[in-house]
Coordinates of C-alpha atoms (C1' of nucleotides) in Angstrom, one line a residue:
Chain N
M292 CA 56.9 -28.6 225.3
S293 CA 54.9 -26.5 223.0
K294 CA 54.9 -22.9 223.5
K295 CA 51.2 -21.2 223.6
G296 CA 52.2 -18.5 221.0
K297 CA 50.5 -20.0 218.0
H298 CA 50.8 -16.9 215.9
V299 CA 54.0 -16.2 214.5
F300 CA 55.1 -13.3 212.4
N301 CA 58.9 -12.2 211.3
G302 CA 60.1 -14.7 213.8
K303 CA 58.2 -13.3 216.7
E304 CA 55.5 -15.3 218.7
Y305 CA 52.4 -13.8 219.8
P306 CA 49.6 -15.4 222.0
C307 CA 46.7 -13.9 219.7
C308 CA 46.2 -12.7 216.3
A309 CA 45.2 -9.5 217.7
S310 CA 48.4 -9.0 219.6
L311 CA 50.4 -10.0 216.5
T312 CA 48.9 -6.9 214.6
M313 CA 49.7 -4.8 217.6
G314 CA 53.2 -6.1 217.6
V315 CA 53.5 -4.8 214.1
I316 CA 51.6 -1.5 214.3
G317 CA 51.7 -0.9 217.9
G318 CA 53.7 1.5 219.9
K319 CA 53.5 5.3 220.1
W320 CA 54.5 6.3 216.6
K321 CA 54.1 3.4 214.1
T322 CA 50.3 4.1 213.2
V323 CA 51.3 7.7 212.8
I324 CA 53.9 7.1 210.3
L325 CA 51.8 4.7 208.3
Y326 CA 48.9 7.2 208.4
H327 CA 51.4 9.6 206.8
L328 CA 52.6 7.1 204.2
K329 CA 49.2 5.7 203.3
D330 CA 48.8 7.9 200.2
E331 CA 52.3 8.5 198.9
A332 CA 56.0 8.0 199.4
K333 CA 57.6 10.7 201.6
R334 CA 61.0 11.8 202.2
Y335 CA 62.5 11.4 205.8
S336 CA 62.6 15.3 206.3
Q337 CA 59.0 15.5 205.1
L338 CA 58.0 12.9 207.7
R339 CA 59.8 14.9 210.2
K340 CA 57.9 18.1 209.2
E341 CA 54.6 16.3 209.5
M342 CA 55.4 14.7 212.7
P343 CA 57.3 17.5 214.7
A344 CA 56.5 15.7 218.1
V345 CA 58.8 12.8 217.3
T346 CA 62.4 12.8 217.7
E347 CA 65.0 11.9 214.8
R348 CA 66.2 8.9 216.8
T349 CA 62.6 7.6 217.3
L350 CA 61.3 8.2 213.8
S351 CA 64.4 6.4 212.5
L352 CA 64.0 3.4 214.8
Q353 CA 60.3 3.0 214.0
L354 CA 60.9 3.2 210.3
K355 CA 63.6 0.5 210.7
T356 CA 61.2 -1.7 212.6
L357 CA 58.6 -1.3 210.0
E358 CA 61.1 -2.0 207.3
D359 CA 62.2 -5.3 209.2
D360 CA 58.6 -6.2 209.3
G361 CA 58.2 -5.7 205.6
I362 CA 55.6 -3.0 205.9
V363 CA 57.6 -0.1 204.6
K364 CA 60.5 0.2 202.0
R365 CA 63.3 2.6 201.9
K366 CA 64.6 3.9 198.7
V367 CA 67.8 5.8 198.2
Y368 CA 68.2 8.0 195.3
T369 CA 71.6 9.6 195.6
T370 CA 75.0 8.2 196.7
K371 CA 76.3 11.8 197.8
P372 CA 75.1 14.2 200.2
P373 CA 72.6 15.6 200.1
L374 CA 71.0 12.2 200.3
K375 CA 67.5 11.7 199.1
V376 CA 65.6 8.9 200.7
E377 CA 62.1 8.1 200.2
Y378 CA 59.8 5.7 202.4
S379 CA 56.9 4.0 201.1
L380 CA 54.5 1.0 201.9
T381 CA 55.1 -2.2 200.7
K382 CA 52.5 -4.6 199.2
L383 CA 52.2 -6.1 202.8
G384 CA 52.2 -2.5 204.0
E385 CA 49.1 -1.5 201.8
T386 CA 46.9 -4.2 203.2
L387 CA 47.1 -2.2 206.4
I388 CA 45.7 0.7 204.8
P389 CA 42.0 0.0 205.7
L390 CA 43.0 -0.7 209.2
I391 CA 44.9 2.6 209.6
I392 CA 42.1 4.6 208.3
S393 CA 39.7 2.8 210.5
I394 CA 42.0 3.6 213.4
A395 CA 42.3 7.2 212.4
E396 CA 38.6 7.6 212.2
W397 CA 37.8 5.9 215.5
G398 CA 40.2 8.6 216.9
E399 CA 38.6 11.4 215.2
T400 CA 35.0 10.5 216.3
A401 CA 36.1 9.9 219.9
S402 CA 38.0 13.3 220.0
K403 CA 34.7 14.9 219.3
T404 CA 32.9 13.5 222.1
Chain J
M877 CA 51.2 29.0 223.5
S878 CA 48.8 26.4 221.8
K879 CA 50.2 22.8 222.1
K880 CA 50.3 20.8 219.0
G881 CA 48.1 18.1 220.3
K882 CA 44.8 18.9 218.7
H883 CA 43.3 15.5 219.6
V884 CA 41.9 15.1 223.2
F885 CA 40.4 12.0 224.8
N886 CA 39.7 11.6 228.5
G887 CA 42.0 14.5 229.3
K888 CA 44.9 13.2 227.4
E889 CA 46.4 14.7 224.3
Y890 CA 47.6 13.2 221.2
P891 CA 49.3 14.6 218.1
C892 CA 47.1 12.7 215.5
C893 CA 43.8 10.8 215.6
A894 CA 45.5 7.6 214.9
S895 CA 47.7 8.0 218.0
L896 CA 44.6 8.7 219.9
T897 CA 43.1 5.4 219.2
M898 CA 46.5 3.8 220.0
G899 CA 46.5 5.5 223.3
V900 CA 43.2 3.8 224.1
I901 CA 43.6 0.2 222.5
G902 CA 47.7 0.2 222.3
G903 CA 49.8 -1.8 224.7
K904 CA 50.6 -5.4 224.7
W905 CA 47.3 -6.6 226.1
K906 CA 44.3 -4.2 225.6
T907 CA 43.2 -5.5 222.2
V908 CA 43.6 -9.0 223.3
I909 CA 41.3 -8.3 226.2
L910 CA 38.8 -6.4 224.1
Y911 CA 38.9 -9.3 221.7
H912 CA 37.8 -11.7 224.4
L913 CA 35.1 -9.4 225.5
K914 CA 33.6 -8.5 222.1
D915 CA 30.8 -10.9 222.3
E916 CA 29.9 -11.6 225.7
A917 CA 30.8 -10.4 229.4
K918 CA 33.3 -12.4 231.3
R919 CA 34.4 -12.9 234.7
Y920 CA 37.9 -11.9 235.7
S921 CA 38.8 -15.7 236.4
Q922 CA 37.6 -16.5 232.7
L923 CA 39.7 -13.9 231.2
R924 CA 42.7 -15.2 233.2
K925 CA 42.1 -18.8 231.8
E926 CA 41.7 -17.5 228.1
M927 CA 44.9 -15.3 228.5
P928 CA 47.4 -17.4 230.6
A929 CA 50.2 -15.5 229.4
V930 CA 49.1 -12.4 231.1
T931 CA 49.8 -11.9 234.9
E932 CA 47.2 -10.9 237.4
R933 CA 48.7 -7.6 237.9
T934 CA 48.8 -6.5 234.3
L935 CA 45.3 -7.8 233.5
S936 CA 44.0 -5.9 236.4
L937 CA 45.9 -2.8 235.4
Q938 CA 44.8 -2.7 231.7
L939 CA 41.2 -3.6 232.6
K940 CA 41.3 -0.6 235.0
T941 CA 42.6 1.6 232.2
L942 CA 40.1 0.6 229.8
E943 CA 37.5 1.3 232.5
D944 CA 38.9 4.7 233.0
D945 CA 38.7 5.3 229.3
G946 CA 35.0 4.3 229.4
I947 CA 35.6 1.2 227.2
V948 CA 34.8 -1.6 229.6
K949 CA 32.5 -1.8 232.5
R950 CA 33.0 -3.6 235.7
K951 CA 29.9 -5.2 237.5
V952 CA 30.2 -6.6 241.0
Y953 CA 27.5 -9.4 241.7
T954 CA 28.4 -10.3 245.2
T955 CA 29.4 -8.5 248.4
K956 CA 31.2 -11.3 250.3
P957 CA 33.8 -13.7 249.0
P958 CA 33.8 -15.4 246.8
L959 CA 33.4 -12.3 244.9
K960 CA 32.0 -12.5 241.2
V961 CA 32.9 -9.7 238.9
E962 CA 31.9 -9.3 235.3
Y963 CA 33.5 -7.4 232.6
S964 CA 31.7 -6.2 229.6
L965 CA 32.1 -3.6 226.8
T966 CA 30.4 -0.3 227.2
K967 CA 28.5 1.6 224.3
L968 CA 31.7 3.2 223.5
G969 CA 33.6 0.0 223.9
E970 CA 31.2 -1.5 221.3
T971 CA 32.1 1.0 218.6
L972 CA 35.6 -0.5 218.7
I973 CA 34.5 -4.0 217.9
P974 CA 34.7 -3.7 214.0
L975 CA 38.3 -2.4 214.6
I976 CA 39.3 -5.2 217.0
I977 CA 37.9 -7.7 214.4
S978 CA 39.8 -6.1 211.5
I979 CA 43.0 -6.0 213.7
A980 CA 42.4 -9.7 214.6
E981 CA 42.0 -10.6 211.0
W982 CA 45.1 -8.8 209.6
G983 CA 46.9 -10.8 212.5
E984 CA 45.5 -14.2 211.3
T985 CA 46.3 -13.5 207.6
A986 CA 49.8 -12.3 208.3
S987 CA 50.6 -15.3 210.6
K988 CA 49.8 -17.5 207.7
T989 CA 52.1 -15.9 205.3
Chain H
dC1135 C1' 37.4 -15.3 243.9
dT1136 C1' 39.2 -11.0 242.8
dG1137 C1' 42.2 -8.3 243.1
dT1138 C1' 46.4 -5.0 245.5
dA1139 C1' 51.5 -4.2 247.1
dT1140 C1' 56.1 -4.4 246.4
dC1141 C1' 60.2 -4.9 244.0
dC1142 C1' 62.5 -5.6 239.7
dA1143 C1' 63.5 -6.0 234.5
dA1144 C1' 63.2 -4.6 230.1
dA1145 C1' 61.4 -1.8 226.4
dA1146 C1' 60.2 2.5 224.6
dC1147 C1' 60.9 7.2 224.3
dG1148 C1' 63.2 11.6 224.5
dA1149 C1' 67.2 15.3 224.4
dT1150 C1' 71.3 16.3 222.1
dA1151 C1' 75.8 16.0 219.8
dC1152 C1' 77.6 14.2 216.1
dT1153 C1' 78.7 11.6 211.4
dG1154 C1' 78.6 10.1 206.2
Chain S
dC1445 C1' 69.9 15.6 204.1
dA1446 C1' 69.6 11.5 206.5
dG1447 C1' 70.6 9.6 209.8
dT1448 C1' 73.6 7.1 214.3
dA1449 C1' 75.8 7.4 219.1
dT1450 C1' 75.1 8.2 223.8
dC1451 C1' 72.7 8.9 227.8
dG1452 C1' 69.0 9.5 230.9
dT1453 C1' 64.1 9.2 231.9
dT1454 C1' 59.5 7.2 231.5
dT1455 C1' 56.5 3.7 230.8
dT1456 C1' 55.2 -1.1 230.7
dG1457 C1' 55.3 -5.7 232.1
dG1458 C1' 56.7 -9.6 235.1
dA1459 C1' 57.1 -12.4 239.7
dT1460 C1' 55.5 -13.2 243.8
dA1461 C1' 53.4 -12.4 248.3
dC1462 C1' 49.7 -11.0 250.2
dA1463 C1' 44.6 -8.8 251.2
dG1464 C1' 39.4 -8.0 251.2

DNA sequence: CTGTATCCAAAACGATACTG
DNA sequence: CAGTATCGTTTTGGATACAG
């Protein structure tokens, strides 16, 4: 019995290529995170400052999900506290930049209407 | 006390222009619906056939949400059963087409990796 | 044919305290 | 500094029966 999900990414099946993308960047915060990472690597604390509306827990979970999907990479610079950790886009993550920009632009235009 | 949500659409506030867009097209099914409507108007039953994985209830709810946001319009052609209802994109909805296509293309590429 | 009503399960998200 | 643990709330989606 073949499943209908013809589109597979990172072990997950999706019924449509559009829903695959949404599985990767969907949810309340992932596009916002990617938007803040699109130009440069940032530290965890810096992301927190730039996204005050997201909780530690959620930011942490979403970053981990993005890492699992190969969109974001995590680099640790110190072994002892205070820790320094930087997040940045992977090669695959960079292919999402035009999409993230389009998403942000549509939102900007729509909010002016 | 000013709220941080600077971006407003259809009465809802978002912390970032990217999240505004995701509020409109986010979720498991909305991009899929829009993908199927991008070229032509379709009847409810036809959408159901093309998206067998979504339930009646969810399809109905998501269409209504898209209608509320002014992305999709609903046109009724008969007054008595059997009803004929067609869904199509509004002008605002059409501005999302390039985005939907980009989203679908990224998903297609990613599923081949 | 085109939905709505009801009930339920799962996922996402938030608040807060605490740890390496 | 960079998270995790715990718990509760909200949102989302599914199954199914039924209605206009």
